[in-house]
Tab-separated table of C-alpha atoms and ligand atoms in Angstrom:
chain	number	residue	atom	x	y	z
P	1	MET	CA	-5.290	-12.708	-7.514
P	2	ARG	CA	-5.184	-14.738	-3.897
P	3	ILE	CA	-4.047	-13.192	-0.760
P	4	ASP	CA	-4.134	-14.905	2.649
P	5	ILE	CA	-4.077	-13.373	6.232
P	6	LEU	CA	-3.108	-14.659	9.799
P	7	THR	CA	-4.212	-12.977	12.099
P	8	LEU	CA	-6.046	-13.256	15.455
P	9	PHE	CA	-8.808	-10.860	14.197
P	10	PRO	CA	-10.385	-12.427	10.910
P	11	ASP	CA	-14.055	-10.431	11.777
P	12	MET	CA	-11.656	-7.053	11.421
P	13	CYS	CA	-10.010	-7.849	8.165
P	14	GLU	CA	-12.885	-9.989	6.378
P	15	THR	CA	-14.952	-6.891	7.058
P	16	VAL	CA	-12.159	-3.774	6.112
P	17	MET	CA	-11.874	-6.273	2.719
P	18	GLY	CA	-15.661	-6.963	2.120
P	19	GLU	CA	-16.410	-3.290	1.683
P	20	SER	CA	-15.790	-0.709	-1.506
P	21	ILE	CA	-13.533	-1.702	-4.416
P	22	LEU	CA	-12.280	-4.787	-2.974
P	23	GLY	CA	-15.099	-6.047	-1.743
P	24	ARG	CA	-16.524	-6.083	-5.472
P	25	ALA	CA	-13.447	-7.375	-6.803
P	26	GLN	CA	-13.986	-10.981	-5.004
P	27	GLN	CA	-17.459	-11.193	-5.556
P	28	LYS	CA	-16.513	-10.708	-9.773
P	29	GLY	CA	-14.180	-13.505	-8.896
P	30	VAL	CA	-10.860	-11.400	-9.845
P	31	LEU	CA	-9.570	-11.399	-5.786
P	32	GLU	CA	-10.046	-14.083	-3.369
P	33	ILE	CA	-8.852	-12.879	0.139
P	34	HIS	CA	-9.273	-15.387	3.042
P	35	CYS	CA	-8.592	-14.472	6.826
P	36	HIS	CA	-7.255	-17.165	8.834
P	37	GLN	CA	-7.670	-17.222	13.010
P	38	ILE	CA	-4.415	-18.401	14.014
P	39	ARG	CA	-5.451	-19.265	17.277
P	40	ASP	CA	-7.710	-22.342	15.750
P	41	TYR	CA	-4.219	-24.325	15.185
P	42	THR	CA	-2.853	-24.138	18.603
P	43	ASP	CA	-1.928	-27.386	19.923
P	44	ASN	CA	-2.707	-26.335	23.628
P	45	ARG	CA	-6.528	-26.534	25.263
P	46	GLN	CA	-6.210	-23.663	26.743
P	47	LYS	CA	-6.111	-22.099	23.228
P	48	GLN	CA	-3.047	-19.608	24.182
P	49	VAL	CA	-1.093	-17.640	21.001
P	50	ASP	CA	1.935	-16.429	23.204
P	51	ASP	CA	3.804	-16.516	26.127
P	52	TYR	CA	6.436	-14.308	28.613
P	53	PRO	CA	9.993	-13.545	26.417
P	54	TYR	CA	13.052	-15.522	27.574
P	55	GLY	CA	15.110	-13.709	29.046
P	56	GLY	CA	12.629	-11.864	30.845
P	57	GLY	CA	10.690	-8.297	29.198
P	58	LEU	CA	8.012	-6.886	29.235
P	59	GLY	CA	4.616	-7.669	26.806
P	60	MET	CA	4.048	-11.471	25.232
P	61	VAL	CA	5.813	-13.548	22.512
P	62	MET	CA	3.608	-15.362	20.541
P	63	TYR	CA	4.417	-18.802	19.502
P	64	ALA	CA	5.754	-20.343	16.489
P	65	GLN	CA	3.270	-23.207	16.293
P	66	PRO	CA	0.162	-22.466	15.427
P	67	ILE	CA	1.145	-19.746	13.171
P	68	ALA	CA	3.506	-22.411	11.581
P	69	ASP	CA	0.575	-24.896	11.392
P	70	CYS	CA	-1.511	-22.125	10.053
P	71	PHE	CA	0.692	-21.342	6.999
P	72	ARG	CA	0.980	-24.852	6.285
P	73	ALA	CA	-2.565	-25.637	6.288
P	74	VAL	CA	-3.220	-22.504	3.449
P	75	CYS	CA	-0.156	-24.054	1.748
P	76	ALA	CA	-2.165	-27.719	1.630
P	77	GLN	CA	-5.673	-25.267	0.951
P	78	ALA	CA	-4.119	-22.705	-1.549
P	79	GLY	CA	-2.002	-25.940	-3.234
P	80	VAL	CA	0.852	-23.478	-3.928
P	81	ARG	CA	2.961	-21.956	-0.936
P	82	PRO	CA	2.616	-18.355	-1.240
P	83	HIS	CA	5.045	-15.778	-0.534
P	84	LEU	CA	4.709	-15.641	3.586
P	85	ILE	CA	4.771	-11.279	4.239
P	86	TYR	CA	5.655	-10.597	7.579
P	87	LEU	CA	4.427	-6.965	8.833
P	88	THR	CA	7.203	-5.892	11.318
P	89	PRO	CA	8.032	-2.254	11.815
P	90	GLN	CA	11.399	-3.802	11.527
P	91	GLY	CA	10.617	-4.688	7.817
P	92	ASN	CA	11.344	-2.784	4.830
P	93	LEU	CA	9.287	-0.670	3.844
P	94	LEU	CA	6.274	-0.633	0.980
P	95	THR	CA	6.648	1.336	-2.203
P	96	GLN	CA	4.542	1.759	-4.711
P	97	GLU	CA	7.459	0.198	-6.710
P	98	ARG	CA	7.461	-3.330	-4.227
P	99	ALA	CA	3.484	-3.531	-4.108
P	100	LYS	CA	3.302	-3.562	-8.178
P	101	GLU	CA	6.292	-7.118	-7.836
P	102	LEU	CA	4.059	-7.783	-5.176
P	103	ALA	CA	0.940	-7.446	-7.046
P	104	ALA	CA	2.323	-10.229	-10.177
P	105	MET	CA	3.018	-13.224	-7.385
P	106	PRO	CA	0.653	-15.208	-7.878
P	107	GLY	CA	-0.389	-15.360	-4.202
P	108	LEU	CA	0.721	-14.243	-0.984
P	109	CYS	CA	0.201	-14.372	2.330
P	110	LEU	CA	0.022	-11.787	5.540
P	111	LEU	CA	1.149	-12.911	8.656
P	112	CYS	CA	-0.263	-10.241	11.490
P	113	GLY	CA	1.737	-10.373	14.662
P	114	HIS	CA	0.750	-9.046	18.032
P	115	TYR	CA	1.943	-7.815	21.645
P	116	GLU	CA	6.274	-7.794	21.467
P	117	GLY	CA	5.645	-9.922	17.943
P	118	VAL	CA	6.641	-13.318	16.996
P	119	ASP	CA	8.877	-16.052	18.091
P	120	GLU	CA	12.558	-15.269	15.766
P	121	ARG	CA	12.330	-19.301	14.885
P	122	VAL	CA	8.799	-18.887	12.387
P	123	ILE	CA	10.832	-16.147	10.812
P	124	GLU	CA	13.811	-18.070	10.271
P	125	ALA	CA	11.596	-21.146	8.854
P	126	LEU	CA	8.933	-19.332	6.975
P	127	VAL	CA	9.215	-15.883	6.392
P	128	ASP	CA	10.217	-14.772	2.592
P	129	GLU	CA	10.115	-11.192	3.822
P	130	GLN	CA	9.273	-8.640	6.141
P	131	LEU	CA	7.113	-5.459	5.363
P	132	SER	CA	6.472	-2.151	7.091
P	133	ILE	CA	3.949	0.544	6.510
P	134	GLY	CA	5.580	3.621	8.279
P	135	ASP	CA	8.671	4.428	10.974
P	136	TYR	CA	5.455	4.688	13.528
P	137	VAL	CA	4.364	1.365	15.487
P	138	LEU	CA	0.582	0.110	15.871
P	139	THR	CA	-0.541	-2.671	18.202
P	140	GLY	CA	-0.778	-4.655	15.751
P	141	GLY	CA	-0.287	-6.278	11.657
P	142	GLU	CA	-3.446	-5.889	11.193
P	143	LEU	CA	-3.650	-2.587	9.334
P	144	PRO	CA	-0.666	-3.075	8.243
P	145	ALA	CA	-1.421	-5.839	6.005
P	146	LEU	CA	-4.613	-4.285	5.390
P	147	VAL	CA	-2.805	-1.322	3.890
P	148	LEU	CA	-0.292	-3.866	2.150
P	149	ALA	CA	-3.244	-6.005	0.911
P	150	ASP	CA	-5.828	-2.918	-0.687
P	151	CYS	CA	-2.293	-1.651	-2.295
P	152	VAL	CA	-1.331	-5.100	-4.227
P	153	ALA	CA	-5.152	-6.560	-4.812
P	154	ARG	CA	-5.654	-2.642	-6.942
P	155	LEU	CA	-3.480	-3.361	-8.723
P	156	THR	CA	-4.243	-6.744	-10.364
P	157	PRO	CA	-5.870	-6.824	-13.440
P	158	GLY	CA	-10.142	-6.563	-13.474
P	159	VAL	CA	-10.017	-5.191	-9.327
P	160	LEU	CA	-9.766	-1.223	-10.526
P	161	SER	CA	-12.604	-0.145	-14.118
P	162	ASP	CA	-9.770	1.471	-16.102
P	163	GLU	CA	-6.187	1.228	-16.167
P	164	ALA	CA	-5.429	4.975	-16.462
P	165	CYS	CA	-6.165	4.913	-11.968
P	166	PHE	CA	-3.592	3.509	-11.070
P	167	THR	CA	-1.002	4.871	-14.181
P	168	GLU	CA	-1.869	8.615	-14.025
P	169	GLU	CA	-1.729	8.703	-10.141
P	170	SER	CA	0.692	9.675	-7.659
P	171	HIS	CA	3.996	7.334	-6.854
P	172	TYR	CA	2.985	4.955	-10.240
P	173	SER	CA	5.013	7.707	-12.766
P	174	GLY	CA	7.598	8.673	-9.268
P	175	LEU	CA	5.983	12.360	-9.147
P	176	LEU	CA	2.770	13.281	-6.894
P	177	GLU	CA	-0.803	13.790	-8.907
P	178	TYR	CA	-2.146	17.249	-10.257
P	179	PRO	CA	-4.685	18.567	-8.920
P	180	GLN	CA	-8.225	17.084	-9.234
P	181	TYR	CA	-12.125	18.884	-9.671
P	182	THR	CA	-15.601	18.768	-10.569
P	183	ARG	CA	-18.614	20.478	-10.958
P	184	PRO	CA	-19.784	23.347	-9.817
P	185	ALA	CA	-17.197	24.820	-12.099
P	186	VAL	CA	-16.967	27.732	-9.247
P	187	TRP	CA	-17.337	26.662	-5.896
P	188	GLU	CA	-17.655	28.972	-2.880
P	189	GLY	CA	-16.212	31.737	-5.517
P	190	ARG	CA	-12.944	29.229	-5.790
P	191	GLU	CA	-12.898	28.621	-9.799
P	192	VAL	CA	-11.814	25.285	-11.643
P	193	PRO	CA	-8.440	26.199	-13.551
P	194	PRO	CA	-9.640	27.325	-17.022
P	195	GLU	CA	-7.273	25.158	-18.466
P	196	LEU	CA	-9.407	21.877	-17.832
P	197	LEU	CA	-12.757	23.572	-18.770
P	198	SER	CA	-10.439	24.416	-22.708
P	199	GLY	CA	-11.457	21.323	-24.050
P	200	HIS	CA	-7.552	21.204	-25.468
P	201	HIS	CA	-6.801	17.777	-24.103
P	202	ALA	CA	-3.128	18.494	-25.190
P	203	HIS	CA	-2.929	22.106	-23.063
P	204	ILE	CA	-4.649	19.790	-20.440
P	205	ALA	CA	-2.214	17.134	-20.519
P	206	ARG	CA	0.869	19.718	-20.133
P	207	TRP	CA	-1.221	21.965	-17.280
P	208	ARG	CA	-1.373	18.236	-15.691
P	209	ARG	CA	1.866	17.445	-15.344
P	210	GLU	CA	3.493	20.919	-14.926
P	211	GLN	CA	0.788	20.629	-11.866
P	212	SER	CA	2.383	17.051	-11.306
P	213	LEU	CA	6.078	18.821	-11.838
P	214	LEU	CA	5.200	21.774	-9.066
P	215	ARG	CA	3.672	20.189	-6.750
P	216	THR	CA	6.367	17.238	-6.301
P	217	ARG	CA	9.001	19.974	-6.264
P	218	ARG	CA	7.405	21.672	-3.371
P	219	ARG	CA	6.108	18.667	-1.496
P	220	ARG	CA	8.645	16.002	-1.895
P	221	PRO	CA	12.149	17.412	-3.288
P	222	ASP	CA	13.016	13.431	-3.222
P	223	LEU	CA	10.970	12.513	-5.254
P	224	LEU	CA	11.144	14.578	-8.035
P	225	GLU	CA	15.465	14.272	-7.767
P	226	GLN	CA	15.105	10.308	-8.197
P	227	ALA	CA	13.129	11.088	-11.376
P	228	GLU	CA	15.262	12.960	-12.704
P	229	GLN	CA	17.924	10.987	-11.963
P	230	GLU	CA	15.973	8.053	-13.179
P	231	GLY	CA	15.380	10.035	-16.759
P	232	GLN	CA	11.644	9.811	-15.925
P	233	LEU	CA	11.499	13.908	-16.916
P	234	THR	CA	11.780	15.151	-20.393
P	235	ALA	CA	13.182	18.065	-22.090
P	236	GLU	CA	10.050	20.006	-21.819
P	237	ASP	CA	9.892	18.891	-18.222
P	238	ARG	CA	13.485	20.158	-17.320
P	239	GLN	CA	12.793	23.460	-19.281
P	240	PHE	CA	9.927	24.540	-17.421
P	241	LEU	CA	11.747	23.458	-13.885
P	242	GLU	CA	14.407	25.607	-15.076
P	243	ASN	CA	12.713	28.747	-16.002
P	244	LEU	CA	10.466	28.534	-12.744
P	245	PRO	CA	11.384	31.425	-9.866
P	246	PRO	CA	12.929	30.158	-6.916
P	247	ASP	CA	9.469	30.855	-4.761
P	248	GLU	CA	6.976	29.106	-7.222
P	249	SER	CA	3.850	28.495	-5.057
P	250	GLU	CA	2.464	25.127	-5.925
P	251	THR	CA	-0.731	26.713	-7.458
P	252	ALA	CA	0.966	29.008	-10.085
P	253	ARG	CA	0.686	28.486	-13.152
C	301	ADE	N1	3.149	-3.559	13.245
C	301	ADE	C1	2.983	-2.600	13.883
C	301	ADE	N2	3.965	-0.993	13.430
C	301	ADE	C2	3.949	-1.970	11.919
C	301	ADE	C3	3.967	-0.452	11.203
C	301	ADE	N3	4.738	-0.100	10.941
C	301	ADE	N4	4.412	-1.935	9.388
C	301	ADE	C4	3.971	-2.541	9.772
C	301	ADE	N5	3.966	-3.836	10.771
C	301	ADE	C5	3.635	-3.189	12.017
C-alpha cells in the first residue's frame, strides 16, 4: 500500500512513520510512505503558504494553490489519483470499520491542515473525504494523519507478522479485547488467571470470550449493544451475559 502525506512538517511525519513496525514494513517493501512539503509548491517568492481570512477573524488560512499543485504532483508521481483525505475535526469520526475499507484502497493521500484550516475551495475541488480522529482539537493535521496512516497501514497484508494480531484485538470483532498476561505467573503477589495456565485450548478460548464480553459491557455498553444488534453474539454469549449478577465486576470469572 502507498500512503502520501501532504504537510508543512514532512520531517516529523517521516520520523514517526520510519520507526518500529511501519519502518520495517517500508524496508520490506510492503508499505510505501511519502511525505511532501506543501511549501515547496508555493508560487510566491516568499514561499508563503497561508494568509488572513477573507471577512476577518483570527488565525490564518492555508492557500489552495500549493496544496492543489502538491497533490497533482503526487498523482503524477504515483501514476494514479489516490483517495484524498483531509484531516479535520469537522470530518466523520475515524472508525476501525472505515480503516478496514481504506486499507483495501490502492493508495491514500492525507492532507494535513494548519492554523485555521485550508481554503474551502481546495476541499471542494479535490478532497474525497474528511476525517476526524476524535471530538477534540489539535494544532494541526499531522498527528491525526499519522494516527490514520498507522491504523490503516497495520491492516495491510505483510505489515504485521501474524494476521491473528488484528483479528483478535479490540474493535476488530466489535468487542474489546480480553486481558493479556505474560511471565512471571505471579508478580508482586498478583497471579495470572488459572484458566490461562490450564493448557486447555477450548477453556482458554471460552474464558477469553467471557472476559471480552465483561470488559465491553462494563467499559463500552454501546459497543455490546451494537454487537448484539448485528448478530455478533452467540447463544452461549447471550446466556453468559444473562446469567451475570447486575453488579458483576470486570475481573470476576
Ligand atoms: N485537526 C485538528 N484536530 C483534529 C482532529 N481531532 N481530527 C482530525 N484533524 C484534526
